[in-house]
XYZ file of C-alpha atoms in Angstrom:
424
model
C -2.115 29.206 10.800
C 1.649 29.807 10.754
C 3.905 29.622 13.811
C 7.635 30.165 14.161
C 9.369 27.264 15.893
C 12.960 26.571 16.877
C 14.539 23.611 15.093
C 14.510 21.723 18.407
C 10.687 21.570 18.294
C 10.422 20.453 14.664
C 8.628 17.113 14.300
C 7.861 14.749 11.421
C 4.460 15.626 10.001
C 4.950 19.388 10.227
C 4.793 21.476 7.083
C 7.596 24.035 6.731
C 6.408 27.165 4.975
C 9.861 28.776 5.068
C 13.151 28.900 6.951
C 13.117 31.853 9.325
C 16.674 31.837 10.600
C 19.988 30.125 9.793
C 23.395 30.292 11.379
C 25.413 33.139 9.982
C 28.182 30.732 9.026
C 25.825 28.440 7.121
C 26.504 27.870 3.472
C 23.611 27.818 1.019
C 20.428 29.447 2.232
C 17.496 27.030 2.275
C 14.374 28.538 0.728
C 12.395 25.411 -0.145
C 9.158 24.468 1.591
C 7.400 21.177 2.197
C 6.532 18.362 4.540
C 8.934 17.063 7.171
C 8.488 13.341 6.678
C 11.116 11.849 8.978
C 14.079 12.498 11.277
C 16.483 12.326 8.328
C 15.074 15.576 6.961
C 15.352 17.228 10.381
C 18.975 16.082 10.623
C 19.680 17.557 7.210
C 18.173 20.900 8.220
C 20.313 20.904 11.361
C 23.422 20.224 9.293
C 22.526 23.170 7.067
C 22.506 25.453 10.082
C 18.757 26.035 10.326
C 17.733 27.617 13.646
C 14.079 28.606 13.226
C 11.309 27.685 10.821
C 7.861 28.989 9.962
C 5.377 26.119 10.299
C 2.027 26.083 8.511
C -0.200 23.854 10.641
C -3.047 24.089 8.144
C -0.990 21.880 5.838
C 0.660 19.737 8.503
C -0.127 16.069 9.113
C -0.133 16.476 12.902
C -2.456 18.415 15.152
C -1.413 21.809 16.435
C 0.348 21.536 19.833
C -1.848 22.673 22.695
C 0.801 25.144 23.855
C -0.037 27.336 20.876
C -3.771 27.121 21.575
C -4.680 27.073 17.927
C -8.026 25.827 16.725
C -7.483 25.920 13.012
C -9.609 23.432 11.089
C -7.577 21.502 8.546
C -7.831 22.571 4.912
C -7.980 20.338 1.897
C -4.551 21.125 0.477
C -2.493 19.051 -1.944
C 0.232 16.979 -0.366
C 3.453 19.017 -0.524
C 6.736 17.673 -1.763
C 9.534 16.900 0.711
C 11.764 19.787 1.761
C 15.001 18.318 0.526
C 14.790 16.510 -2.779
C 18.092 14.840 -1.990
C 16.496 12.961 0.903
C 14.957 9.667 -0.206
C 11.168 9.848 -0.302
C 9.651 7.410 2.214
C 6.551 5.313 1.491
C 3.252 7.147 1.788
C 2.040 4.901 4.622
C 2.614 7.544 7.309
C 0.906 10.137 5.172
C -2.301 8.147 4.804
C -2.410 6.450 8.182
C -3.484 9.460 10.218
C -7.240 9.611 10.881
C -9.131 12.687 9.835
C -9.621 15.494 12.339
C -13.197 15.181 13.503
C -13.834 18.896 13.079
C -13.547 18.533 9.310
C -16.840 16.659 9.072
C -18.634 19.848 10.141
C -17.544 21.525 6.940
C -19.437 19.056 4.739
C -23.075 18.601 5.615
C -24.296 15.012 5.166
C -27.181 14.462 2.776
C -29.868 11.823 2.511
C -29.333 9.107 -0.084
C -32.215 10.312 -2.246
C -31.126 13.955 -2.232
C -27.475 13.192 -2.948
C -28.333 10.584 -5.586
C -30.187 13.194 -7.634
C -27.084 15.377 -7.747
C -24.676 12.454 -8.086
C -26.490 10.859 -11.032
C -26.329 14.114 -12.996
C -22.646 14.581 -12.222
C -21.893 10.937 -12.993
C -23.115 11.296 -16.567
C -21.193 14.541 -17.033
C -18.051 12.964 -15.588
C -18.349 10.063 -18.026
C -18.690 12.356 -21.018
C -15.734 14.473 -19.949
C -13.433 11.539 -19.193
C -14.490 9.749 -22.385
C -13.560 12.847 -24.370
C -10.261 13.158 -22.505
C -9.463 9.488 -23.127
C -10.068 10.019 -26.842
C -7.830 13.081 -26.892
C -4.985 11.166 -25.220
C -5.429 8.235 -27.609
C -5.013 10.734 -30.445
C -1.733 11.954 -28.952
C -2.942 14.737 -26.689
C -1.896 15.501 -23.136
C -3.663 14.774 -19.881
C -5.815 17.680 -18.737
C -4.795 17.635 -15.069
C -7.168 20.489 -14.291
C -10.104 18.456 -15.605
C -8.992 15.362 -13.684
C -8.704 17.444 -10.518
C -12.151 19.008 -10.951
C -13.894 15.689 -11.590
C -12.173 13.885 -8.728
C -12.948 16.751 -6.334
C -16.643 16.623 -7.218
C -16.660 12.869 -6.634
C -14.946 13.204 -3.257
C -17.337 15.932 -2.152
C -20.319 13.747 -3.086
C -18.877 10.775 -1.193
C -18.227 12.907 1.869
C -21.868 14.037 1.823
C -23.184 10.499 1.355
C -21.038 7.433 0.683
C -23.799 5.452 -0.979
C -25.053 7.759 -3.750
C -21.988 7.643 -6.009
C -21.201 4.057 -4.994
C -24.585 2.925 -6.322
C -23.727 4.357 -9.732
C -20.664 2.110 -10.038
C -23.140 -0.774 -10.420
C -24.214 0.528 -13.847
C -22.535 -1.439 -16.642
C -21.213 -0.309 -20.002
C -19.045 -2.782 -21.863
C -18.090 -0.270 -24.523
C -17.103 2.405 -22.034
C -15.084 0.300 -19.622
C -11.819 2.207 -20.099
C -13.082 5.546 -18.837
C -15.795 4.167 -16.545
C -13.098 2.169 -14.752
C -11.234 5.435 -14.103
C -14.371 6.996 -12.607
C -15.514 3.904 -10.705
C -12.119 3.464 -9.065
C -12.170 7.118 -8.056
C -15.554 6.644 -6.404
C -14.629 3.371 -4.697
C -11.297 4.576 -3.331
C -13.010 7.710 -1.976
C -15.635 5.577 -0.214
C -12.984 3.240 1.208
C -10.650 6.060 2.278
C -13.528 7.820 4.026
C -14.371 4.567 5.832
C -10.719 4.236 6.899
C -10.927 7.705 8.454
C -8.292 9.353 6.284
C -7.914 13.109 6.051
C -9.896 14.910 3.357
C -6.722 16.131 1.666
C -5.425 12.551 1.475
C -8.757 11.229 0.161
C -8.561 13.821 -2.592
C -5.069 12.721 -3.587
C -6.013 9.036 -3.575
C -9.051 9.875 -5.705
C -6.993 11.777 -8.238
C -4.394 8.997 -8.294
C -7.195 6.495 -8.969
C -8.509 8.638 -11.800
C -5.052 8.600 -13.384
C -3.898 5.077 -12.527
C -4.749 3.553 -15.920
C -4.539 6.641 -18.105
C -1.593 5.064 -19.932
C -4.014 2.577 -21.533
C -4.983 5.387 -23.890
C -1.473 5.357 -25.348
C -1.438 1.629 -26.082
C -2.828 -0.023 -29.237
C -6.582 0.077 -28.619
C -7.006 -3.156 -30.529
C -5.213 -4.895 -27.672
C -6.976 -2.964 -24.921
C -10.400 -3.756 -26.375
C -9.647 -7.279 -27.579
C -12.590 -9.653 -27.054
C -10.490 -12.652 -26.213
C -7.551 -13.841 -24.150
C -4.353 -11.869 -24.644
C -1.258 -13.550 -25.960
C 1.948 -13.389 -23.914
C 3.265 -10.600 -26.144
C 0.011 -8.652 -25.900
C -0.023 -8.962 -22.108
C 3.573 -7.730 -22.027
C 2.491 -4.716 -24.073
C -0.426 -4.007 -21.711
C 1.944 -3.951 -18.745
C 3.632 -0.949 -20.337
C 0.607 1.178 -19.467
C 2.272 1.933 -16.127
C 5.247 3.544 -17.884
C 2.882 5.338 -20.266
C 0.830 6.679 -17.335
C 3.999 7.878 -15.634
C 5.133 9.660 -18.786
C 1.790 11.420 -19.135
C 1.708 12.852 -15.607
C 5.356 13.283 -14.650
C 6.242 16.932 -14.178
C 2.622 18.087 -14.355
C 1.623 20.682 -11.774
C -0.474 19.288 -8.935
C 0.812 15.709 -9.078
C 1.824 14.642 -5.565
C 3.891 11.702 -4.236
C 0.716 9.863 -3.203
C -0.698 10.130 -6.714
C 2.559 8.943 -8.255
C 2.668 6.020 -5.829
C -0.854 4.940 -6.814
C -0.079 5.256 -10.528
C 3.240 3.405 -10.445
C 2.516 0.700 -7.879
C -1.144 -0.313 -8.185
C -0.144 -3.603 -9.849
C 2.445 -4.484 -7.203
C 1.512 -7.324 -4.843
C 2.650 -7.942 -1.271
C 4.032 -11.377 -2.229
C 6.265 -9.867 -4.915
C 4.304 -11.283 -7.852
C 3.229 -7.924 -9.260
C 4.785 -5.448 -11.669
C 6.581 -3.319 -12.804
C 9.234 -3.712 -10.062
C 8.061 -6.839 -8.209
C 7.988 -5.008 -4.888
C 6.999 -7.048 -1.861
C 6.093 -6.742 1.805
C 6.520 -3.329 3.379
C 7.939 -1.947 0.126
C 4.378 -1.867 -1.185
C 2.883 1.221 0.421
C -0.542 1.423 1.996
C -1.742 3.681 -0.818
C -0.721 1.095 -3.420
C -2.349 -1.721 -1.402
C -5.622 0.196 -1.199
C -5.546 0.949 -4.921
C -4.785 -2.695 -5.781
C -7.916 -3.844 -3.944
C -10.139 -1.203 -5.531
C -8.698 -1.779 -9.014
C -9.256 -5.544 -8.966
C -12.696 -5.255 -7.361
C -13.999 -2.889 -10.023
C -12.425 -4.875 -12.857
C -14.136 -8.083 -11.740
C -17.529 -6.418 -11.191
C -17.508 -4.537 -14.528
C -18.430 -5.634 -18.038
C -15.271 -5.706 -20.145
C -14.741 -6.434 -23.848
C -13.503 -9.925 -23.052
C -15.445 -10.739 -19.886
C -18.901 -10.311 -18.402
C -19.112 -8.808 -14.942
C -19.251 -10.897 -11.792
C -21.367 -10.030 -8.793
C -19.502 -8.255 -5.941
C -19.490 -11.329 -3.706
C -17.329 -13.134 -6.283
C -14.862 -10.242 -6.382
C -14.621 -10.285 -2.607
C -14.057 -14.043 -2.622
C -11.244 -13.556 -5.135
C -9.557 -10.986 -2.890
C -9.905 -13.284 0.114
C -8.655 -16.329 -1.782
C -5.531 -14.472 -2.889
C -4.519 -13.232 0.547
C -0.838 -13.677 -0.302
C -1.183 -10.967 -2.948
C -3.443 -8.469 -1.192
C -3.223 -6.912 2.250
C -5.449 -9.269 4.265
C -6.367 -6.682 6.896
C -7.303 -4.084 4.286
C -9.378 -6.667 2.403
C -11.356 -7.402 5.572
C -11.940 -3.692 6.126
C -12.924 -3.261 2.481
C -15.551 -5.982 2.878
C -16.948 -4.249 5.962
C -16.899 -0.943 4.091
C -18.636 -2.183 0.940
C -20.682 -5.009 2.425
C -21.008 -8.471 0.925
C -23.899 -7.040 -1.080
C -22.920 -3.413 -1.828
C -25.357 -0.568 -2.308
C -26.986 -0.724 -5.726
C -26.927 -4.529 -5.783
C -30.128 -6.472 -6.449
C -30.595 -9.399 -4.077
C -33.036 -12.278 -3.906
C -34.674 -12.867 -0.521
C -35.958 -16.006 1.149
C -39.564 -14.842 0.604
C -39.120 -14.944 -3.200
C -38.784 -11.198 -3.507
C -36.108 -9.064 -5.117
C -34.750 -6.062 -3.256
C -32.395 -3.188 -3.961
C -29.621 -2.709 -1.396
C -29.798 0.866 -0.124
C -27.426 0.948 2.824
C -24.697 -1.332 4.088
C -24.256 -2.615 7.605
C -20.699 -2.221 8.876
C -21.288 -4.578 11.817
C -23.150 -7.222 9.801
C -22.073 -7.020 6.117
C -24.615 -9.691 5.086
C -27.598 -7.827 6.546
C -27.992 -4.447 4.809
C -31.011 -2.193 4.500
C -32.978 -2.982 1.341
C -36.039 -1.903 -0.621
C -38.225 -4.786 -1.794
C -39.701 -4.152 -5.250
C -40.289 -7.408 -7.188
C -42.144 -10.720 -6.801
C -40.077 -13.492 -8.444
C -42.828 -16.087 -8.188
C -45.329 -14.078 -10.233
C -42.669 -12.103 -12.135
C -43.967 -8.565 -11.560
C -43.096 -5.385 -9.676
C -44.767 -4.770 -6.330
C -45.277 -1.803 -4.036
C -41.867 -0.879 -2.660
C -41.159 -1.588 0.990
C -38.007 -0.960 2.992
C -36.550 -3.640 5.270
C -33.660 -3.625 7.706
C -32.304 -7.158 7.454
C -30.259 -6.702 10.632
C -33.451 -6.413 12.671
C -33.579 -9.452 14.961
C -37.325 -9.741 14.420
C -36.814 -9.801 10.656
C -37.048 -13.378 9.389
C -36.257 -12.550 5.776
C -32.672 -13.163 4.670
C -30.652 -12.743 1.486
C -30.350 -15.864 -0.638
C -28.007 -14.433 -3.267
C -27.277 -11.419 -5.408
C -28.740 -11.507 -8.923
C -28.010 -9.921 -12.277
C -30.619 -7.344 -13.314
C -30.870 -8.864 -16.792
C -31.853 -12.229 -15.309
C -35.230 -10.628 -14.596
C -35.220 -8.178 -17.535
C -34.644 -5.306 -15.123
C -33.111 -2.075 -16.375
C -30.931 -1.103 -13.415
C -30.542 2.509 -14.474
C -34.310 2.972 -14.708
C -34.832 1.090 -11.447
C -32.442 3.364 -9.584
C -34.128 6.466 -10.949
C -37.603 5.163 -10.106
C -36.688 4.354 -6.515
C -34.113 6.996 -5.607
C -34.955 10.177 -7.470
C -37.233 12.303 -5.307
């Protein structure tokens, strides 16, 4: 919905579709469009003699003023570029800090875990094949197919919005040989789940997801012998790996559809709040919220994935690492990430106090150590049993989690287990 406003009513967060009226004595006519991010942009428009503007509230970051009595539901639109390119771009914190408009949830009908898992598992395999092929093309000197990246990330976001657990469960599947492209997909899933939990707008979730998909794309342009080395990197090799940020930037810069949020995620996901990161050693408030979120997701998936030089750790160890390094990661966001994912995330196999194994089906935001599980295995007699669901947060439930376990410790094929228990 577009409304014409006088410059006196222009506010940060509004999206200017066009300039409606300028002073007759103004110099250059302003024809650009974009988001009003701060008062500096408004001051610049005033200095240029702007009198009236056409505001598109469908793309704005603020709700439509009641005086206009508009009830437009927000649309999932890409984040626009600032109006005046000469004005310094602020951090994306303000862009991603606004909670989603509650009406948006009506547009995406929630699905049961079983129903969404059936769709998600099919898409997950297709996504892996597509991204693997794309990674190979880039390694061979090709360009990034932004359209493909956009399509895959959109499908992931839509699945997460229908049910946060279905896609998240699939990130538990391991593939040492396919880490490079699986990491791209897993981070896209995890950041979508976390952003949804944080209450961010759908359009922002989509941009974070696409940024996550692209954050390590520069790895494809580095010597693959280093990327896939099955041992500790030398100092020179590690220095070479750090260049993937510049390579990623070169691959996406100037491509249509790349927004400031995506660029922020790509460039700054290795920055740390204590200034120990790279490439620019940013610290404190200079590290945006988007970059802080991506840093947590990136490290979490790396630790919990099989890599050429390292076997995966269970999620609880990744969470402990994030907590132990609170000077590097945003402590508040880490706490919220733990509540979002749970100490034992969906798709994790846990051992219970009654000598049973169970599959975690649903997290508990209030009690991260007490999720809903499906018991399926007797560890004492080493055999599968009739499945039974338990809510470990139930006060009458005496069974507790002892620890998370690796599927291979009990010769369990996780992929087959998930299909047996979740496909309807």
